[in-house]
Every structure is written in C-alpha cells, then in structure tokens.
mmCIF file of C-alpha atoms and ligand atoms in Angstrom:
data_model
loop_
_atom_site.group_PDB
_atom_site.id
_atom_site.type_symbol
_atom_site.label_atom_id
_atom_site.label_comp_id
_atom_site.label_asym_id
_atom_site.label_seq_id
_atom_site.Cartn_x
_atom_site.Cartn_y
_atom_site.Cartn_z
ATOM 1 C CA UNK A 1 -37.139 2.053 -27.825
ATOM 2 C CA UNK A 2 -38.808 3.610 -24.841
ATOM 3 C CA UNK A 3 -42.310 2.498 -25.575
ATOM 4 C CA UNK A 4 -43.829 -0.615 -27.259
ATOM 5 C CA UNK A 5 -44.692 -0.089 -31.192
ATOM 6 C CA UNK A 6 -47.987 0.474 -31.822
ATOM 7 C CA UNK A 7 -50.259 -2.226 -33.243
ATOM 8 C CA UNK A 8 -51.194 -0.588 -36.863
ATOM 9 C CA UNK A 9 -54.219 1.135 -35.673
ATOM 10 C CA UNK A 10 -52.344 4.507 -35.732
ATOM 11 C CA UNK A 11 -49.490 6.038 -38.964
ATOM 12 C CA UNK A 12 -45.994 5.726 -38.124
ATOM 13 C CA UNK A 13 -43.632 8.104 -38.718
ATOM 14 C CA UNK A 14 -39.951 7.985 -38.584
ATOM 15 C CA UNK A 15 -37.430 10.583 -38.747
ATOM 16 C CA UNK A 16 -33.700 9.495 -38.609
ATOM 17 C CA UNK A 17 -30.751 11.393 -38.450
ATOM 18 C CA UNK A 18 -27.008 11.731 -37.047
ATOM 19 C CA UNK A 19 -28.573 14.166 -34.121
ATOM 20 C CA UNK A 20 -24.871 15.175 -33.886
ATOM 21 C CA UNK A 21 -26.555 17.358 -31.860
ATOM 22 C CA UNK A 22 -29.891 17.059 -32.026
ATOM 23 C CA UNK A 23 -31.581 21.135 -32.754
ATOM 24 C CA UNK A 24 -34.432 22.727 -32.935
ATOM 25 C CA UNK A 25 -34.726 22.516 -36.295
ATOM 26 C CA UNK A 26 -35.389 19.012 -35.825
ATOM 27 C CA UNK A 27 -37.755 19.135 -32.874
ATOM 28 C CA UNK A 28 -39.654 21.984 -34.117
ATOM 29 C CA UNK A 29 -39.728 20.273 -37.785
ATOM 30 C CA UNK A 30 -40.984 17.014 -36.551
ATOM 31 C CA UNK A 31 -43.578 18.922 -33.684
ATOM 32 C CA UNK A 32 -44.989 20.275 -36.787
ATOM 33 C CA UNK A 33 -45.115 17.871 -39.128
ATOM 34 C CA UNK A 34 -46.803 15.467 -36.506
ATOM 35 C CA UNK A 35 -49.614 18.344 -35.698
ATOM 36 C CA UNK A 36 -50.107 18.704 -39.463
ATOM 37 C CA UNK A 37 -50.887 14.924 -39.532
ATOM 38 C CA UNK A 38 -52.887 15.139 -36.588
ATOM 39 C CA UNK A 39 -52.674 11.899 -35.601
ATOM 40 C CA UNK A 40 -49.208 9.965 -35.904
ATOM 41 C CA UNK A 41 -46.611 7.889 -33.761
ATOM 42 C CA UNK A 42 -43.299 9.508 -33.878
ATOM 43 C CA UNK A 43 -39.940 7.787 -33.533
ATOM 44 C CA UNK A 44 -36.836 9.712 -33.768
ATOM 45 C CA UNK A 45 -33.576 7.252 -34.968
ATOM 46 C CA UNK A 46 -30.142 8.251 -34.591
ATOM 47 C CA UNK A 47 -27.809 6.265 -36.953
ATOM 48 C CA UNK A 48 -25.386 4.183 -36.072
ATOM 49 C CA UNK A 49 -22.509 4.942 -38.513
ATOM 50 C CA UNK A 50 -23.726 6.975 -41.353
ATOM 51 C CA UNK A 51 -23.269 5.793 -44.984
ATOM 52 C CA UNK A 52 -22.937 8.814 -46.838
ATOM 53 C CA UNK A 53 -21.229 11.068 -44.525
ATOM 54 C CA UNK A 54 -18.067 11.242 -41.600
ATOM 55 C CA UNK A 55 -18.310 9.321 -38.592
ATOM 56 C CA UNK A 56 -20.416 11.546 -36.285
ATOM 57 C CA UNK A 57 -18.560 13.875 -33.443
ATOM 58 C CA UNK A 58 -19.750 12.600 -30.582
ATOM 59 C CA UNK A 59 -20.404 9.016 -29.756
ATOM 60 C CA UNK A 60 -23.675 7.155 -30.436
ATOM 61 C CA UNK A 61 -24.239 7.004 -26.474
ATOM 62 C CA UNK A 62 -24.145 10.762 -26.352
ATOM 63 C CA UNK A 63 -26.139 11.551 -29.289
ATOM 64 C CA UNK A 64 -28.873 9.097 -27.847
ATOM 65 C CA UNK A 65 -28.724 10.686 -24.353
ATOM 66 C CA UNK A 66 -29.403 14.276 -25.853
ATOM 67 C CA UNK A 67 -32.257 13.238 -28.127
ATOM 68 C CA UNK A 68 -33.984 11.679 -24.853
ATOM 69 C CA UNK A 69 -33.413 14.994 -23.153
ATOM 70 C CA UNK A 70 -34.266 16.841 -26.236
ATOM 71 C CA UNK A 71 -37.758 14.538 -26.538
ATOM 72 C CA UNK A 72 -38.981 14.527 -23.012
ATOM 73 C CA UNK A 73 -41.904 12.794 -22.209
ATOM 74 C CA UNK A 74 -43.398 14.605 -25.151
ATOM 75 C CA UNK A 75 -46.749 12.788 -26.386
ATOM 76 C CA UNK A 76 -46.710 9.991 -28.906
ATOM 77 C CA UNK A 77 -42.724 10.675 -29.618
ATOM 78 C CA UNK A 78 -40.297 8.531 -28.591
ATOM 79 C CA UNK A 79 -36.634 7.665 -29.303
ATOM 80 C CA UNK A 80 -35.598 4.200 -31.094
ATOM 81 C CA UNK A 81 -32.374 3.136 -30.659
ATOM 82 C CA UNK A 82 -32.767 0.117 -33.080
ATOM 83 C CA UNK A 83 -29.639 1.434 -35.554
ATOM 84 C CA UNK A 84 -27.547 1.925 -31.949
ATOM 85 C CA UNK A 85 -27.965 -1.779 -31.663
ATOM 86 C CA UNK A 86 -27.561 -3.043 -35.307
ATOM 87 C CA UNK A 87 -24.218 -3.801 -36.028
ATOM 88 C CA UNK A 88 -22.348 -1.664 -38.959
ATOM 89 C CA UNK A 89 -23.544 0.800 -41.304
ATOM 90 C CA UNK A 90 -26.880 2.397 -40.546
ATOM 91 C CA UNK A 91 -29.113 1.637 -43.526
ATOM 92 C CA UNK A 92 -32.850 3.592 -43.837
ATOM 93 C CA UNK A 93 -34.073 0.765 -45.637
ATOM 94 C CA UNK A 94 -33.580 -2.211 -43.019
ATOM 95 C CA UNK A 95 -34.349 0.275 -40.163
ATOM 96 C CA UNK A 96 -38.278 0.507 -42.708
ATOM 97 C CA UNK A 97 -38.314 -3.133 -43.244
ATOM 98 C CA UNK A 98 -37.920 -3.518 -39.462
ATOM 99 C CA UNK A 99 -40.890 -1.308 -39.014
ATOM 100 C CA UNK A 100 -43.100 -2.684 -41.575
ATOM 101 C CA UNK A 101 -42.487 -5.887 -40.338
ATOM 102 C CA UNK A 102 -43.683 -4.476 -36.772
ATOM 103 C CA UNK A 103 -46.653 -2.408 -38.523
ATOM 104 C CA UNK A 104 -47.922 -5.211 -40.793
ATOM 105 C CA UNK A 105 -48.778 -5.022 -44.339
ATOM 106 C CA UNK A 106 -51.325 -2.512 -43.904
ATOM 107 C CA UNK A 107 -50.081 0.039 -41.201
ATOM 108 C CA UNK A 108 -49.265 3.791 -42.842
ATOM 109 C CA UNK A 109 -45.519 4.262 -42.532
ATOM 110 C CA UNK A 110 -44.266 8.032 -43.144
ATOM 111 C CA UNK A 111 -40.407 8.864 -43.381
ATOM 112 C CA UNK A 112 -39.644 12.252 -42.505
ATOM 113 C CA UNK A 113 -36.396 13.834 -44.470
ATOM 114 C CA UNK A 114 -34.968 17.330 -45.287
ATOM 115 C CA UNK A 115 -34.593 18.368 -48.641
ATOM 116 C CA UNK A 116 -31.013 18.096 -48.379
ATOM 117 C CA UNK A 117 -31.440 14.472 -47.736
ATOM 118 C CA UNK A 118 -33.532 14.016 -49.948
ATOM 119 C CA UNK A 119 -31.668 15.003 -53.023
ATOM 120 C CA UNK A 120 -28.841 12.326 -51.911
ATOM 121 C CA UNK A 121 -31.145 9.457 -51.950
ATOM 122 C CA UNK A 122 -30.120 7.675 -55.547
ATOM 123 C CA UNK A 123 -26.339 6.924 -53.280
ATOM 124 C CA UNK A 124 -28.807 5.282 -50.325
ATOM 125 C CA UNK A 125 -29.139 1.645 -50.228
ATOM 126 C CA UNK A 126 -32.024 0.344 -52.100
ATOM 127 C CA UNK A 127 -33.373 3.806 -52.219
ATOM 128 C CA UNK A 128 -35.727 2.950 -55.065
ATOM 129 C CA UNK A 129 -37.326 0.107 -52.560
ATOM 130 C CA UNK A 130 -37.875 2.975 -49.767
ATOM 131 C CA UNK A 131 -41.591 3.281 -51.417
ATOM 132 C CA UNK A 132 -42.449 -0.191 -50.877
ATOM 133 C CA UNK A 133 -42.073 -0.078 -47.504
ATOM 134 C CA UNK A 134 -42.782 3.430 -46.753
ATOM 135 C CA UNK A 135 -44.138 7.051 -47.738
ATOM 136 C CA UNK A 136 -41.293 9.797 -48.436
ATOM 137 C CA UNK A 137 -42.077 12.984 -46.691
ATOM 138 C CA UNK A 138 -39.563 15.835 -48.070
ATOM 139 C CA UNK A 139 -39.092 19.066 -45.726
ATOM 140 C CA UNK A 140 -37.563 22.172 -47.548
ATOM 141 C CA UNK A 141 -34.712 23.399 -45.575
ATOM 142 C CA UNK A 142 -32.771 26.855 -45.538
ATOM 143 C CA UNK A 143 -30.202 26.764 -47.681
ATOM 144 C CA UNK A 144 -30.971 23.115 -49.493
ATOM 145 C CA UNK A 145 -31.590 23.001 -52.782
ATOM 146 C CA UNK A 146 -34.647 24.031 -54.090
ATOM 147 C CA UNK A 147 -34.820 21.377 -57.265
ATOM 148 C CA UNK A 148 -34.889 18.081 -57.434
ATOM 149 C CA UNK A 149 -32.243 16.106 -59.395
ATOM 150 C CA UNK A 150 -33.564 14.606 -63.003
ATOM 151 C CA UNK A 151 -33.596 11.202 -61.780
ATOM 152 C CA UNK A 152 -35.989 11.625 -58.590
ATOM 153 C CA UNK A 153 -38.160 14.507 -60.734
ATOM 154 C CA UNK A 154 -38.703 10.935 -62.689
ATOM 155 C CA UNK A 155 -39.307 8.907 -59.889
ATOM 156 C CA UNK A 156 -41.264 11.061 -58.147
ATOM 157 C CA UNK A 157 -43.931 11.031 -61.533
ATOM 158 C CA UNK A 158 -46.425 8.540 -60.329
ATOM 159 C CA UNK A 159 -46.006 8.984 -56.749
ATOM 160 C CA UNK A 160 -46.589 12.396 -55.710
ATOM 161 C CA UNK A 161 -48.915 13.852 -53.864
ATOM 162 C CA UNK A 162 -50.272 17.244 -52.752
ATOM 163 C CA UNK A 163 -51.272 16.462 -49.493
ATOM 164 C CA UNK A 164 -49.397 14.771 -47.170
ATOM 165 C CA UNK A 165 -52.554 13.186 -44.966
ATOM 166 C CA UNK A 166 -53.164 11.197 -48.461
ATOM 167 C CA UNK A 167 -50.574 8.837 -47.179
ATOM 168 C CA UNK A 168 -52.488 8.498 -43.612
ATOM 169 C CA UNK A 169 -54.411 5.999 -45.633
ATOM 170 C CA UNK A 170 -51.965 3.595 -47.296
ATOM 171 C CA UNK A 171 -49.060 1.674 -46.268
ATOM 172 C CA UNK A 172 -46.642 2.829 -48.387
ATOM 173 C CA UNK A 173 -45.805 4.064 -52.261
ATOM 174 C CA UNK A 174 -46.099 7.704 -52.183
ATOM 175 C CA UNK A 175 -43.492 10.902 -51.782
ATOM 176 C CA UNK A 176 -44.879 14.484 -50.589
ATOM 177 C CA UNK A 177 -43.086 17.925 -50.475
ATOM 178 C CA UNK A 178 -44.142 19.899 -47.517
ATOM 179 C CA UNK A 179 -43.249 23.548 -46.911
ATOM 180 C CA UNK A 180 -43.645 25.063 -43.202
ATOM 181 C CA UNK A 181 -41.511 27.466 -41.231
ATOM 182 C CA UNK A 182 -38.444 26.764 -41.668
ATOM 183 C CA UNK A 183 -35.706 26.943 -39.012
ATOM 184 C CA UNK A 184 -32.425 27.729 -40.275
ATOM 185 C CA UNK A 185 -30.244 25.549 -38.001
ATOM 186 C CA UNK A 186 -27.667 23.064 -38.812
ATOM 187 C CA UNK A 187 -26.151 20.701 -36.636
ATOM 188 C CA UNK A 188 -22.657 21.227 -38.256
ATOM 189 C CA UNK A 189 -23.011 24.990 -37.813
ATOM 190 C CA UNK A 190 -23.655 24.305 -34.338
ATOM 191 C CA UNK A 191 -20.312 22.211 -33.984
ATOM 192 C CA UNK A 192 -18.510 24.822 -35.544
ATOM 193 C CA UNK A 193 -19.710 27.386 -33.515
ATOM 194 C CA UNK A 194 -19.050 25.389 -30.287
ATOM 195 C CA UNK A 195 -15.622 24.365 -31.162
ATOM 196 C CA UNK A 196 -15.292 28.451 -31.827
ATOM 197 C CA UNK A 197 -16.286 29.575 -28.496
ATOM 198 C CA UNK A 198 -19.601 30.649 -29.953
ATOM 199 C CA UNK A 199 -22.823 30.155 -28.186
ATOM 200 C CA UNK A 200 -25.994 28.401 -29.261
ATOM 201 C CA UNK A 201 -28.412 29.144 -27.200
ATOM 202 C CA UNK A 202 -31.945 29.406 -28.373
ATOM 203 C CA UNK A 203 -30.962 26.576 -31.099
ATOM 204 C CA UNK A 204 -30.689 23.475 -28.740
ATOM 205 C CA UNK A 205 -32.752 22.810 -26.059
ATOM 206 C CA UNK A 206 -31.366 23.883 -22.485
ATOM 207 C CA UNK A 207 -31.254 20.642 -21.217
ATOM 208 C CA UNK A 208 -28.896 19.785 -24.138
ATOM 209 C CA UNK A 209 -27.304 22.376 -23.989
ATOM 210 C CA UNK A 210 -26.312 21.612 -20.176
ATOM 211 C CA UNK A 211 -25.231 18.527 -21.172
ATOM 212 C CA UNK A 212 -22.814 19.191 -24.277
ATOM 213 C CA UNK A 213 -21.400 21.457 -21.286
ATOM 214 C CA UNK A 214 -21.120 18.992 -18.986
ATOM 215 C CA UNK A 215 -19.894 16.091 -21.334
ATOM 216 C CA UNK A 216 -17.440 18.785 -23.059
ATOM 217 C CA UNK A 217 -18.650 17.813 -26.746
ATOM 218 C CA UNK A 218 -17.655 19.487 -29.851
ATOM 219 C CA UNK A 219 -15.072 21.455 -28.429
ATOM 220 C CA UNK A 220 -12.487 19.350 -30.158
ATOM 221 C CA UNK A 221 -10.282 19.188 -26.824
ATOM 222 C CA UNK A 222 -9.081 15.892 -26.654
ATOM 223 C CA UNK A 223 -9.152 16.450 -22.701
ATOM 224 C CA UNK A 224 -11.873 16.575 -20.958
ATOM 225 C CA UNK A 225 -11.564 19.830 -19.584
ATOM 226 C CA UNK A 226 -14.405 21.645 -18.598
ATOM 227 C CA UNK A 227 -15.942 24.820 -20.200
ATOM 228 C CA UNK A 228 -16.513 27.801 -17.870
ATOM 229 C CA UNK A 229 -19.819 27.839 -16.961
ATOM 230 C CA UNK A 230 -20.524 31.309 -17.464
ATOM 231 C CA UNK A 231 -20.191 31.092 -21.186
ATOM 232 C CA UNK A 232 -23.141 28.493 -21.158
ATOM 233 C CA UNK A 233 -26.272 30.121 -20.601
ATOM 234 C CA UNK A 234 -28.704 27.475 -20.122
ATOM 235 C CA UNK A 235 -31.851 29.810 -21.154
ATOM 236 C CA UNK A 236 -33.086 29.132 -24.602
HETATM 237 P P1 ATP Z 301 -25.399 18.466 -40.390
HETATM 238 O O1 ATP Z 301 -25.406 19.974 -40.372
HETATM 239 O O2 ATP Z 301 -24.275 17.862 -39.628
HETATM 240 O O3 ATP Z 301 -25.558 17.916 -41.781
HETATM 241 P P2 ATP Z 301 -28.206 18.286 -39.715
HETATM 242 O O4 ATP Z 301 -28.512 19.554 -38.996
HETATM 243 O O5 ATP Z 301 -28.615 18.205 -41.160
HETATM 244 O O6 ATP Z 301 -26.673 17.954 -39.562
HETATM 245 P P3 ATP Z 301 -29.016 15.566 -39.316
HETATM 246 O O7 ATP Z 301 -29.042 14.797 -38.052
HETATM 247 O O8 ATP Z 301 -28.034 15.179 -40.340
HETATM 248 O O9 ATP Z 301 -28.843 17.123 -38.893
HETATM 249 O O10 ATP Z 301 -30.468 15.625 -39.942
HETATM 250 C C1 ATP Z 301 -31.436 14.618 -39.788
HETATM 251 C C2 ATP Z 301 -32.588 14.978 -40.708
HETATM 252 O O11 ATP Z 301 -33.157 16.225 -40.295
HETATM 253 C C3 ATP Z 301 -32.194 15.146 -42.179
HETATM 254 O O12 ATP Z 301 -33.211 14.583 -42.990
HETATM 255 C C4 ATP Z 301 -32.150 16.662 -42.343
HETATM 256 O O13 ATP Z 301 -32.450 17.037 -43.661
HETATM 257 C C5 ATP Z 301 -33.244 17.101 -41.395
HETATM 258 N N1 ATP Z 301 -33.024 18.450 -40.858
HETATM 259 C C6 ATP Z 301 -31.987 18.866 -40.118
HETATM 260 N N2 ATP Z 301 -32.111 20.168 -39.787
HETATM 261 C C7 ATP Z 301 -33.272 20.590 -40.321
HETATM 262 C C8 ATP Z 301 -33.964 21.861 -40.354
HETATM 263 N N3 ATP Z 301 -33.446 22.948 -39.772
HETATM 264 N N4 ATP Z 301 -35.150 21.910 -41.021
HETATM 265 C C9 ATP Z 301 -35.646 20.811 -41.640
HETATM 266 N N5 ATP Z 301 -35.037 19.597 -41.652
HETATM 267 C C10 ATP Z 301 -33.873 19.480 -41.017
#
C-alpha cells in the first residue's frame, strides 16, 4: 500500500478488481462515487488470481504498475497491493476482514462493485458474511443486468438503503444501488480491441496507454515485439 491506513476517523472504501487494464470506467466510477460521499479513503485492489473468472492477461506486476499510473498522486486514493502479496486465490472477504481488522469495530467500510459483479456474488466466498464486515455499494453498468437475482432481491430485504451516505455512519450491514453516468467501457473490450489493432484512446489513461505500448500487452504476441508507435496516440 502506498500510504498508511487510516485510523477509523474517516469511511473506507474499497474497490477491487482484475484492472486487466485498468479504464476509465473505473477511475471515473470510483472519482465519483468518492465525491458523492464527500469524504472517504479510497483503495483500489487488484486481485491476485481471480476466483470466478480466467487467469488475468497480463501479469499481476503489470496490472499493479498501470493502476499506480492510472491513480497518480490523486487525493485520498491509493493502490493496495495486499491480494498481490497473499498467496492463492484472491478472496473479497479476507481482503474485508483484513481491513476491518485495520479499521476497528467501528470504522465505516464501503465496497464498491458493478452490477455485473454484483449479481455473481452467491458463487463468492462467504458472500453472505460480506455485510458483517462491510457495506455493499452496487454501480449499474452498461450492458449489466438490470435485475437482481431472487436470492439477493431476498437478501437485500432488510439491508437496503436509499442513500448511500447512510452507511458513512456504521461499520458495516447495509447494501445501496447507486446510479451515475455511466461509462460504457470494459476491460475485455479493450483487450479485444488491442489484440485487433484497434485503438483505445480516450478509454485508458495516456500514461497507460504508453505503457501497454511499451510493455507490448494484450497483443497476444508471444514476442515481445514492439508496436509502431504511430498507431498509439498517447492523447486521451
Ligand atoms: P472485464 O471486461 O474483463 O470483465 P472489467 O472492465 O469489468 O473487466 P474489472 O477489473 O473486472 O473490469 O472490474 C472491477 C470492478 O469494476 C467490477 O466490480 C466491475 O463491475 C466494475 N466496473 C468495471 N467497469 C465499469 C464501468 N464501466 N462502470 C462501472 N463499474 C465498472
């Protein structure tokens, strides 16, 4: 992590992810959740080896090094590599109880997902233990679905609420839908384009960008031959 955890005065809020690459639909998702909440620690967590989903593309060093480049020096958000340095499958819930055992009992602790995560979570470990150790926050996202399935619709009964700065002042317990502008990027689209010959500029950052250039990810050459340069605008 590049900053010491905070001491509880503050919420928490974590967003993990593969970050396989790391978008704008990410940074600008997280920007704006964090405004909404007005005032929140941010930690960004690339996973280790997913549980529910193919080994990522590019290695865990490189997806790190883009989310730092993608973060900056960007106020109150940092990057935690704590699932980097955990050993095996990349579980939500021990990366929580780590951070409520940093936070203490009383510290508000938000997790930031996209709908399309969300509607996976009765295959995630100890999903139904998430809410004891943290507050659910659900983003809708282009093309996800819009409904939840019957068994979270249940879950979800006694521990939803309307506004999401309700769970500023708990620890943990409740889940909250939040709609904002949604950015309709996709990390996967972004591979596929890439490995195409496509461009994505204007949906990474340009100093990502540069370096999925530079590193020749996603092109799924097995050599690391470099990319013209000319077909890599770094504007965006
Ligand atoms: P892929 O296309 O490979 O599935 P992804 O774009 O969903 O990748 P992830 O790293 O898997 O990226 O996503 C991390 C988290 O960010 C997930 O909870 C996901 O729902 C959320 N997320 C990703 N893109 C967006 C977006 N454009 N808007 C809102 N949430 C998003």
């Amino acid at each position: 992590m590049n900053s010491g955890m905070n001491s509880g005065m503050n919420s928490t809020l974590v967003f993990g992810g593969t970050f396989d690459p790391v978008h704008r639909g990410h940074i600008e998702s997280v920007c704006a959740v964090a405004r909404l909440l007005a005032d929140v620690d941010v930690y960004l967590v690339p996973c280790q080896i997913p549980a529910h989903r193919p080994t990522p593309a590019a290695s865990p060093e490189d997806r790190l090094k883009m989310l730092e480049l993608a973060v900056g020096s960007q106020d109150r958000m940092f990057v935690d590599d704590c699932e980097l340095r955990r050993e095996g499958t990349s579980y939500t819930f021990d990366t929580l109880l780590d951070y409520r055992e940093k936070l203490g009992e009383s510290g508000s602790l938000l997790f930031l997902m996209g709908f399309d995560s969300w509607v996976t979570l009765p295959d995630w470990h100890r999903w139904e233990e998430l809410t004891n150790l943290a507050h659910l926050l659900i983003l809708e996202r282009p093309g996800a679905d819009q409904e939840s399935p019957d068994v979270l619709r249940r879950w979800c009964e006694t521990r939803q609420v309307q506004d999401p700065k309700e769970m500023m002042n708990s620890a943990s317990g409740n889940v909250c839908f939040l709609s904002l502008d949604q950015i309709d990027v996709s990390a996967s689209g972004l591979r596929e384009a890439i490995a195409e010959g496509g461009s994505i500029q204007g949906h990474v950052n340009p100093l990502v960008m540069n370096y999925i250039r530079q590193h020749n990810l996603y092109t799924g050459a097995s050599s690391k031959k470099k990319m013209p340069a000319n077909e890599w605008s770094t504007n965006g």
